[in-house]
One Martini backbone bead per residue (centre of mass of N, CA, C, O) as a GRO file, in nm:
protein
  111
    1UNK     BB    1  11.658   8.461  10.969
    2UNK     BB    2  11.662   8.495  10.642
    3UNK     BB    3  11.514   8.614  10.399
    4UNK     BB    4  11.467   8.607  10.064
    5UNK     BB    5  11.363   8.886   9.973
    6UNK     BB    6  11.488   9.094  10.077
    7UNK     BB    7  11.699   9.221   9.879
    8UNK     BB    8  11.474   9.244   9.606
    9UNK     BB    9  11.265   9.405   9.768
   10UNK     BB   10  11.428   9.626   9.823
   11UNK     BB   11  11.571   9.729   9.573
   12UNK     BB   12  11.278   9.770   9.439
   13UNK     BB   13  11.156  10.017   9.636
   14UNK     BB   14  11.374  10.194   9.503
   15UNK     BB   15  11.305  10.200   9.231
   16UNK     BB   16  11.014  10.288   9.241
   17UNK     BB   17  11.097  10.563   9.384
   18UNK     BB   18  11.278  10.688   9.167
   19UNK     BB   19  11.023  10.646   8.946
   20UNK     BB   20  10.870  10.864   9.101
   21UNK     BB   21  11.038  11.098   9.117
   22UNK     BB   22  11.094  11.179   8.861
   23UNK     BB   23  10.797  11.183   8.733
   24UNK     BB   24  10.695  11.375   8.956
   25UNK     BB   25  10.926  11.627   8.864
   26UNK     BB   26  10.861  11.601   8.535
   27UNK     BB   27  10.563  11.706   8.585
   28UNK     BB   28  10.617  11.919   8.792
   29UNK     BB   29  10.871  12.102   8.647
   30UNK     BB   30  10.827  12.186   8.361
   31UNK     BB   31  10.695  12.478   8.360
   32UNK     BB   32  10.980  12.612   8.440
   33UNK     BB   33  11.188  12.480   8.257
   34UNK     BB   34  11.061  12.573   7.987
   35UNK     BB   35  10.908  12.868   8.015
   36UNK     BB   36  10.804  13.198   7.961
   37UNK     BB   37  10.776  13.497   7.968
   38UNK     BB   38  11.072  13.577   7.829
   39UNK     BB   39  11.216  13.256   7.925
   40UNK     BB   40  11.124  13.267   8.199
   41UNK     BB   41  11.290  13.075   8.457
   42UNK     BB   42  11.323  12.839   8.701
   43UNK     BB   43  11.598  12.668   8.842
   44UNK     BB   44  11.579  12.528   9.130
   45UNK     BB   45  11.430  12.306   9.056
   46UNK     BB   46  11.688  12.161   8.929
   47UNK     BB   47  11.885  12.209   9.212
   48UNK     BB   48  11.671  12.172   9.466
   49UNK     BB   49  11.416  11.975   9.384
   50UNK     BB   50  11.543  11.739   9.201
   51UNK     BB   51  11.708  11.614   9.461
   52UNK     BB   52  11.493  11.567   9.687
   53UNK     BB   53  11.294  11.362   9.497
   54UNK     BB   54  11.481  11.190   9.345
   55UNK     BB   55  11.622  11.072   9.637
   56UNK     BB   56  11.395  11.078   9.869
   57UNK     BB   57  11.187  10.859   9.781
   58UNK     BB   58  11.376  10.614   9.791
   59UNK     BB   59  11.459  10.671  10.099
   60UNK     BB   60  11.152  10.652  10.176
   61UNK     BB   61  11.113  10.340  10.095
   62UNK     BB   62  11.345  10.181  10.231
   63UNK     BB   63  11.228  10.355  10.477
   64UNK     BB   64  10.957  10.172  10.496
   65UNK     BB   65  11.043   9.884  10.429
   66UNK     BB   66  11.239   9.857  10.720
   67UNK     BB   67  11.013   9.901  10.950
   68UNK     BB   68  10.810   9.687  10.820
   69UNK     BB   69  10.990   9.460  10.742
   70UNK     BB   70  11.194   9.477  10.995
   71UNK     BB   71  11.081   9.555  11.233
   72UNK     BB   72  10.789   9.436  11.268
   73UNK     BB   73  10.754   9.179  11.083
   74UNK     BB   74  10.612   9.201  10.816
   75UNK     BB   75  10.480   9.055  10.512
   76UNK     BB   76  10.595   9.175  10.237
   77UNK     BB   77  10.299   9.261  10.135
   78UNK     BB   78  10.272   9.462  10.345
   79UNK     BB   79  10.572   9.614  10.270
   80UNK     BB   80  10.446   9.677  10.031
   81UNK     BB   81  10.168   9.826   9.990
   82UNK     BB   82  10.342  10.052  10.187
   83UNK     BB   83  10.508  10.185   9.994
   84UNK     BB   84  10.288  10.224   9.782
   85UNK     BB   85  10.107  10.451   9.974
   86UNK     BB   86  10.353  10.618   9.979
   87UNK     BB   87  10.417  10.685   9.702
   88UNK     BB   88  10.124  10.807   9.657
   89UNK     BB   89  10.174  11.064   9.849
   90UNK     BB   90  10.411  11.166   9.753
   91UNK     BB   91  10.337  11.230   9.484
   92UNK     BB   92  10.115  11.393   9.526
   93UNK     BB   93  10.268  11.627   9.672
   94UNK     BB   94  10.459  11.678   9.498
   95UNK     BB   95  10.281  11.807   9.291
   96UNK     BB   96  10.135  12.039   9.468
   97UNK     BB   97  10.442  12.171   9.538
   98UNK     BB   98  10.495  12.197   9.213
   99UNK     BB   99  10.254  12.357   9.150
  100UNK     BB  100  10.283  12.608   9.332
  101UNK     BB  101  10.603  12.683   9.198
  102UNK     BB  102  10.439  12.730   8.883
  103UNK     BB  103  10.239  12.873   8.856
  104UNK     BB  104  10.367  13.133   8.715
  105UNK     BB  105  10.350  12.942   8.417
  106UNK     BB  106  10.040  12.839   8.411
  107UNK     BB  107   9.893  13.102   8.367
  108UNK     BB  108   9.662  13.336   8.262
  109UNK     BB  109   9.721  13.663   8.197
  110UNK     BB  110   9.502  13.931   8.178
  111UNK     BB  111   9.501  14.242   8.002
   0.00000   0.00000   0.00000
């Protein structure tokens, strides 16, 4: 039998993934996608990296509110936790995976 929240808080799990990847996406991709010396931009960040984080972390939260509360059979509340602190993984990695990929942009380097 089907518990009551399920629906409601499988949908919570992908909105929370979807919110955390945007932000985590526009404060990690900001200085590539302004510009730097010369508005030399990164476009990949838009095209590449963009739909990559926006799409994969609801996808990651999904799948993960689905293991642990749908496999493993842990109560709501536990699969909210496990997916709160992968959210807060992939945030953390996508920043600094991002945060790498802007160096070139964030840096000043003295003539």
């Amino acid at each position: 039998m089907a518990r009551a929240t399920d629906g409601w808080a499988g949908c919570l799990a992908v909105v929370a993934g979807f919110v955390t990847g945007v932000v985590a996406w526009g404060v990690g991709a900001a200085p590539g996608l302004r510009g730097a010396f010369e508005d030399e931009r990164d476009w990949s960040l838009l095209y590449l990296d963009g739909p990559v984080v926006i799409f994969g972390t609801p996808a990651l939260a999904l799948g993960v509110w689905a293991l642990v509360g749908g496999v493993l059979r842990a109560r709501d509340r536990t699969a909210a936790v496990a997916v709160v602190l992968v959210l807060a993984a992939v945030a953390w990695g996508c920043g600094e995976w991002l945060e790498w990929r802007t160096d070139r942009f964030t840096r000043d380097e003295a003539w």
